[in-house]
Amino acid sequence: MDMSMFTEKVGEQLKIFARHCMDDPSLLHDPKLSFIKELIEHYGGKIPESNKNDDPSLGKCEAEIKSEEPQPKAEPESESEESDLELDMSGVIEPDQDSPQKMGNPILQPTEEEIAKSQVERSEAVSAFVEKDYEKAIELYTKAIVLNPQAALLYAKRGQIFLLLNKPNACIRDCERALELNPDSAAAHKFRGRAYHLLGKFEEAANDLRLACKFDFDEQADEWLRETTPNARKIEEHKRKKERRAQEKLERDRQEKLQKAREAAKAREENTRTSQTDPGGASSGIGDFYQFLNDPEVLQAFQDPEVAEAFREISRNPTNILKYQSNPKIMALINKMASKFGGAGGMPGGFPGMMGGMPGGFPGAGGHPNPPKPAPPQDDVGLD
């Protein structure tokens, strides 16, 4: 291959490109540069994995669009749950991430010989602790625990040493085992309370330290309690405010629902009242009909047994009105009803077909004055 094609300018550009690739290896994952990737891998080179966030295939425009996407607005400071909570975090440390320490077999019941050996290891552990050889003290306490895993105090004392080594999580694990064996262990509550304080768990710290002072008061536990109490009270007050706001919101929602229900009921009542007073509505007709019945003249007429019986017959069968066309007393009342309601259609639940709907009607009700006589039976046609 003729190398004369690589001018000085091309060589300089290749150097610049090579430096860019070294600074950002993801460039080599671009499909347009796959031939360079193949060349490197052909000679045993390895290209770092591409970071999806740096994927050049996204393109500049897409990346710009992503950066311009609206981000969710943060809550106003006044509405933030933590806005009114300011704690004194001095003394709080980063949590330890060590593997859990060795614990004894919780179901093992030690023999007298094992208990005696455990006491020896414990004595040596106390000596190491006094000499501030904490690592050795932990090792000796662990041996004592393995021999006698039912001794709550051994776990509490080892937890104390973890606390001195700024390993609050390890201390908490030991104290929890001690409290499983003896819930009234003042030492376990004391050291776990201090460990909680170092982790910034002030409420838990205050609870443990109060119990420690209750079971076996000592000045150090009391001092630690006074140190953690201000933060614990702030958290408690903050929770009370949060609960109160939640209750107030529930009450507001309840009142809004009640108000909406009242408004809906009021709207229904107004609609019902409107329909009852509507001149063209059925309710209006019912009201007029009952007003008609309260007419003194009508009431007096219905007290007549003959009129009452006539209207019962007509109500059962409207064609029975034909029987009373020659009765002026009954027809006067019927004509009055017809003039009031304009026929059967205007009388709610009245006498169907009694007036305007009855063929031929009746005098004074819009029908013929003299209704036609019925035709003779067909059987009489042609007979002398």
XYZ file of C-alpha atoms in Angstrom:
384
model
C 0.000 0.000 0.000
C 1.333 3.409 -0.958
C 1.832 5.454 2.242
C 2.270 8.673 0.247
C -1.511 9.178 0.516
C -1.109 10.004 4.219
C -0.133 13.611 4.067
C 1.044 15.497 7.116
C -2.379 17.129 7.432
C -4.173 13.757 7.402
C -1.761 12.376 9.966
C -2.425 15.325 12.272
C -6.191 14.800 11.955
C -5.796 11.109 12.784
C -3.830 12.012 15.903
C -6.595 14.377 17.025
C -9.218 11.689 16.387
C -7.164 9.125 18.308
C -6.945 11.456 21.323
C -10.721 11.990 21.212
C -11.237 8.216 21.201
C -8.938 7.798 24.184
C -10.810 10.506 26.076
C -14.224 9.115 25.090
C -14.089 5.421 24.050
C -17.842 5.437 23.416
C -17.119 7.127 20.082
C -15.827 3.785 18.799
C -19.272 2.245 19.271
C -20.704 4.515 16.581
C -21.748 2.284 13.629
C -19.969 4.702 11.279
C -16.651 3.823 12.937
C -17.227 0.060 13.120
C -14.224 -0.562 10.825
C -11.895 1.057 13.393
C -13.438 -1.037 16.167
C -12.885 -4.195 14.101
C -9.264 -3.191 13.448
C -8.546 -2.707 17.165
C -10.215 -5.979 18.150
C -8.451 -7.815 15.311
C -5.099 -7.086 16.971
C -6.332 -8.124 20.400
C -7.443 -4.725 21.635
C -10.526 -4.292 23.810
C -12.898 -1.355 23.704
C -14.687 -0.405 26.949
C -18.414 -1.014 27.130
C -20.503 1.885 25.916
C -22.388 3.881 28.506
C -26.032 4.044 27.440
C -26.220 7.645 28.575
C -23.292 8.458 26.277
C -24.584 6.460 23.306
C -23.594 8.526 20.226
C -26.490 6.997 18.292
C -28.827 9.265 20.211
C -27.572 12.139 18.189
C -27.119 15.697 19.262
C -30.697 16.741 18.569
C -32.210 13.953 20.644
C -29.841 14.653 23.517
C -30.786 18.317 23.405
C -34.480 17.397 23.384
C -33.999 15.167 26.424
C -32.258 17.955 28.280
C -35.152 20.292 27.483
C -37.848 17.948 28.799
C -39.766 19.572 31.655
C -38.690 18.330 35.024
C -41.201 17.784 37.814
C -41.489 20.871 39.945
C -40.264 20.569 43.479
C -42.728 21.255 46.221
C -42.613 24.776 47.607
C -40.425 25.013 50.649
C -43.428 25.890 52.793
C -45.185 22.670 51.741
C -42.192 20.373 52.039
C -42.541 17.782 54.754
C -39.036 18.451 56.013
C -39.016 22.227 55.581
C -39.748 22.951 59.230
C -37.427 20.261 60.610
C -33.925 21.433 61.460
C -31.848 18.947 63.427
C -28.459 19.177 65.044
C -26.495 16.524 63.158
C -23.222 17.041 64.968
C -21.875 13.700 66.152
C -23.673 11.716 63.447
C -21.298 9.443 61.518
C -21.393 7.327 58.386
C -22.820 3.848 59.051
C -20.414 0.924 59.135
C -20.834 -1.670 56.399
C -18.841 -4.563 57.902
C -20.099 -8.114 57.600
C -22.147 -9.248 60.615
C -20.050 -10.415 63.532
C -20.057 -14.002 64.722
C -22.952 -14.872 66.983
C -23.333 -17.897 69.229
C -25.793 -20.709 68.580
C -29.087 -19.367 69.999
C -30.411 -22.827 70.864
C -27.229 -24.151 72.458
C -27.512 -24.829 76.185
C -23.936 -24.662 77.537
C -22.589 -27.172 80.009
C -21.081 -26.113 83.327
C -17.627 -26.637 81.877
C -18.412 -24.368 78.872
C -19.813 -21.707 81.170
C -16.638 -21.814 83.236
C -14.451 -21.470 80.132
C -16.642 -18.603 78.969
C -16.032 -16.819 82.253
C -12.281 -17.146 81.729
C -12.511 -15.634 78.228
C -14.692 -12.848 79.569
C -12.157 -11.976 82.285
C -9.383 -11.739 79.703
C -11.646 -9.617 77.490
C -12.214 -7.191 80.373
C -8.440 -6.906 80.858
C -7.925 -6.191 77.151
C -10.702 -3.601 77.294
C -9.054 -1.832 80.234
C -5.808 -1.757 78.267
C -7.782 -0.318 75.304
C -6.838 -3.241 73.104
C -10.292 -3.270 71.589
C -9.663 -5.695 68.744
C -8.339 -8.297 71.191
C -11.234 -7.624 73.537
C -13.716 -8.280 70.696
C -11.947 -11.524 69.858
C -12.082 -12.710 73.474
C -15.729 -11.710 73.925
C -16.561 -13.627 70.742
C -14.936 -16.774 72.184
C -16.888 -16.306 75.400
C -20.131 -15.903 73.407
C -19.529 -19.082 71.400
C -19.040 -21.023 74.652
C -22.084 -19.489 76.345
C -24.468 -17.965 73.766
C -27.205 -17.511 76.390
C -25.385 -14.766 78.325
C -27.001 -11.449 77.333
C -24.330 -9.331 79.021
C -21.566 -10.762 76.784
C -23.314 -9.384 73.687
C -23.929 -6.005 75.340
C -20.265 -5.668 76.351
C -19.028 -6.589 72.887
C -21.538 -4.058 71.491
C -19.985 -1.420 73.738
C -16.597 -2.024 72.149
C -18.061 -1.792 68.629
C -19.557 1.529 69.704
C -16.122 2.794 70.775
C -14.785 1.762 67.365
C -17.519 3.851 65.633
C -19.316 0.773 64.345
C -22.915 1.535 65.375
C -24.535 -1.103 63.161
C -22.405 -3.865 64.694
C -23.240 -2.502 68.152
C -26.969 -2.574 67.367
C -26.768 -6.198 66.188
C -25.147 -7.260 69.470
C -27.560 -5.255 71.617
C -30.580 -6.660 69.817
C -29.401 -10.199 70.547
C -28.829 -9.213 74.182
C -32.379 -7.802 74.399
C -33.803 -10.984 72.884
C -32.241 -12.836 75.804
C -33.014 -10.165 78.410
C -35.481 -7.370 77.451
C -34.669 -5.507 80.680
C -30.937 -5.234 79.983
C -30.056 -1.626 80.831
C -26.608 -1.963 79.210
C -28.070 -3.181 75.888
C -30.601 -0.307 75.801
C -27.899 2.186 76.715
C -25.389 1.176 74.028
C -28.019 0.645 71.337
C -29.479 4.067 72.137
C -26.090 5.694 71.646
C -25.552 3.754 68.407
C -28.902 5.026 67.109
C -27.813 8.577 67.929
C -24.613 8.139 65.898
C -26.769 7.029 62.942
C -29.088 10.038 63.275
C -32.040 7.952 64.507
C -32.866 10.293 67.358
C -36.324 9.017 68.252
C -35.093 5.437 68.634
C -32.077 6.697 70.570
C -34.238 8.617 73.039
C -36.541 5.626 73.608
C -33.632 3.288 74.347
C -31.829 5.729 76.602
C -34.992 6.428 78.614
C -35.396 2.697 79.209
C -31.724 2.380 80.186
C -32.132 5.108 82.820
C -35.344 3.490 84.013
C -33.819 0.034 84.458
C -30.450 1.149 85.883
C -29.735 4.860 85.987
C -26.178 6.010 85.319
C -24.756 9.422 84.516
C -23.448 8.558 81.068
C -26.822 7.245 79.870
C -28.493 10.360 81.275
C -25.970 12.610 79.518
C -26.530 10.827 76.204
C -30.298 11.136 76.693
C -30.055 14.907 77.272
C -27.929 15.174 74.130
C -30.403 13.365 71.895
C -33.665 14.675 73.416
C -33.835 18.039 71.547
C -33.695 16.352 68.150
C -36.105 13.647 69.254
C -38.633 16.270 70.402
C -38.319 18.163 67.120
C -39.051 14.976 65.205
C -42.007 14.131 67.437
C -43.439 17.628 67.031
C -42.872 17.466 63.285
C -44.787 14.191 63.104
C -47.629 15.648 65.151
C -47.859 18.595 62.766
C -47.795 16.250 59.806
C -50.566 14.136 61.277
C -52.558 17.252 62.129
C -52.221 18.519 58.544
C -53.333 15.148 57.257
C -56.364 15.186 59.569
C -57.214 18.738 58.550
C -57.017 17.756 54.889
C -59.316 14.790 55.518
C -61.765 17.090 57.316
C -61.650 19.618 54.458
C -62.302 16.858 51.938
C -65.182 15.586 54.058
C -66.707 19.051 54.346
C -66.367 19.599 50.593
C -68.158 16.317 49.909
C -70.921 17.258 52.350
C -71.273 20.675 50.715
C -71.514 19.111 47.268
C -74.099 16.650 48.542
C -76.136 19.511 50.039
C -75.951 21.480 46.803
C -77.006 18.439 44.791
C -79.931 17.809 47.160
C -80.933 21.477 46.945
C -80.796 21.359 43.143
C -82.994 18.254 43.109
C -85.460 19.932 45.469
C -85.629 23.039 43.269
C -86.156 20.910 40.169
C -88.958 19.032 41.913
C -90.570 22.275 43.055
C -90.329 23.688 39.538
C -91.963 20.615 38.027
C -94.764 20.782 40.591
C -95.536 24.423 39.763
C -95.217 23.954 35.992
C -98.663 24.777 34.493
C -98.228 22.168 31.812
C -96.957 19.440 34.103
C -98.769 16.470 35.537
C -98.088 17.705 39.060
C -99.903 20.923 38.203
C -102.900 18.906 37.028
C -102.929 16.853 40.223
C -102.852 20.031 42.280
C -105.743 21.553 40.294
C -107.768 18.354 40.601
C -107.464 18.216 44.370
C -108.252 21.913 44.553
C -111.398 21.155 42.540
C -112.358 18.415 44.994
C -112.084 20.908 47.823
C -114.735 23.087 46.197
C -117.657 23.238 48.730
C -120.220 22.635 45.997
C -118.365 19.559 44.792
C -117.907 18.228 48.323
C -121.612 18.623 48.974
C -122.457 16.875 45.697
C -120.274 13.866 46.549
C -121.978 13.513 49.886
C -125.100 12.532 47.958
C -125.142 8.671 47.886
C -126.626 8.721 44.396
C -123.830 10.916 43.033
C -121.131 8.899 44.784
C -122.518 5.615 43.433
C -122.793 7.092 39.930
C -119.175 8.188 39.946
C -118.030 4.799 41.230
C -119.826 3.127 38.295
C -118.422 5.615 35.799
C -114.900 5.157 37.184
C -115.183 1.397 36.722
C -116.598 1.708 33.191
C -116.753 5.155 31.542
C -119.562 4.027 29.198
C -121.821 3.880 32.226
C -122.143 7.632 31.828
C -124.883 6.914 29.283
C -127.106 5.725 32.117
C -126.987 9.174 33.736
C -127.415 11.494 30.743
C -130.965 12.201 31.801
C -129.978 12.859 35.434
C -129.429 16.645 35.724
C -127.833 16.409 39.170
C -125.053 14.068 38.016
C -124.610 15.669 34.592
C -124.216 19.109 36.192
C -121.264 17.846 38.185
C -119.761 16.099 35.155
C -120.167 19.252 33.029
C -118.473 21.275 35.748
C -115.531 18.856 35.725
C -115.383 19.005 31.929
C -115.260 22.788 31.933
C -112.563 22.760 34.610
C -110.188 20.202 33.023
C -111.102 20.326 29.364
C -111.937 16.665 28.970
C -110.478 13.443 30.273
C -106.980 14.338 29.132
C -106.795 17.160 31.659
C -107.916 15.072 34.621
C -105.064 13.222 36.326
C -106.111 9.653 36.798
C -109.655 10.740 35.856
C -112.222 8.772 33.960
C -110.573 7.573 30.742
C -112.687 8.314 27.730
C -115.336 9.811 29.947
C -115.560 13.136 28.160
C -113.668 14.192 25.101
C -112.516 10.631 24.488
C -116.001 9.085 24.535
C -117.679 8.697 21.143
C -120.570 11.021 20.920
C -119.680 12.725 24.187
C -122.553 14.027 26.266
C -124.584 17.220 26.410
C -122.411 20.114 27.382
C -119.176 18.184 27.069
C -118.445 18.702 23.380
C -120.576 15.748 22.031
C -123.950 15.533 20.261
C -126.954 16.782 22.213
C -128.902 13.654 21.322
C -126.699 10.606 20.948
C -127.740 8.193 18.144
C -129.857 5.232 19.097
C -128.217 1.863 18.825
C -128.952 -0.077 15.600
C -131.429 -2.968 15.885
C -130.037 -6.413 16.095
C -129.225 -8.068 12.795
C -131.560 -10.935 13.570
C -134.604 -8.603 13.300
C -133.804 -7.321 9.787
C -136.631 -8.131 7.346
C -139.072 -9.287 10.008
C -142.581 -7.885 10.232
